[in-house]
Amino acid sequence: MEMKEIGGYLEIDQYELPMLHEGALALNCGRNCLAYLIKAHHIKNIVLPKLLCDCVHDVCKRERVRVRHYSVNTDFLPEDIYLNSDEWLYVVNYYSQLGQETLEQIIKRYKHVIIDNSHAYFQMPIKGVDTLYTCRKFLGVADGAFLYTDMMHKSDMVRDISCQRTQFLFGRYEQSASEYYKDFLNNEDFFSREPVKRMSRLTENMLHAVNYDKIRDIRTANFLYLHDRLKTYNCLKLSVPSGAYMYPLYISDGYKIREELKKEKIYIPILWPNVLKECGPDELEYDMAYNILPLPVDQRYNSSEMDFIIKKIERLL
């Protein structure tokens, strides 16, 4: 056993608050949760939604998994799916709009299901169902994902080291996002080349410092605040999730509003830019990717920022 260093300068403290998803398998990123499941279940065929980021397709290509696609409707529900006996269904819980009852109905209908809760960090998994979560969409960390699965933990997995990739987090805390945006993109790109690893010690420690109840309550309140004012414009019929990811405002010409909001330093992403290349303009997925405005509701903001967003949007509308 190597002797631990004693003395010297202090590092960050060791945090000990309860961590959400404590019992799950802690990995380095969401896409590698899928890679882990592909290897563990020996998955050869998978059915993915068209409305999906290309990183999932990249994992399937890397692992030599054959892919078919299905469509979702404006309730984010799968449509017209037939599964062959050797196929797995990948279900995305978009904006945490698929409640437990809905997910249970899907699971009962299909034999092999993987639930992607990357938009639903605060929605607990259904027992016995492979379910993945990603930390970076909800918390200020450089890596991290959780996987609920009955498959055995690979104890020989290498642990990620994230200390050299945290500059974009600490930089933005003290300065502007634009100054560190390139560092943020570099960290995102980093995972396209990374194998399955355990979550870094730094991230795991930071997750033990989080007040999850407070974050969940703020996100829920901000989502509700936006929904009360914007639901008359919204083409989506939304439920109010606990600890929301973002508020999806689906309006015609949403892409024009996005560009105008950018001028006001309100940055609204296109979550699935690859869909604009992979689908035709007449397909629903293209329109949803282009015109849904994912408005921020996270723990950095309160009703004053929500009011600012609302007023800008109402003026533009």
PDB file of C-alpha atoms in Angstrom, residues 47 77 172 207 303:
ATOM      1  CA  VAL A  47     -34.086   1.121 -31.852  1.00  0.00           C
ATOM      2  CA  LEU A  77     -44.205   9.417 -26.753  1.00  0.00           C
ATOM      3  CA  ARG A 172     -17.375  31.047 -15.449  1.00  0.00           C
ATOM      4  CA  LEU A 207     -21.733  15.740  -5.659  1.00  0.00           C
ATOM      5  CA  SER A 303     -38.349  34.773 -10.637  1.00  0.00           C
TER       6      SER A 303
END
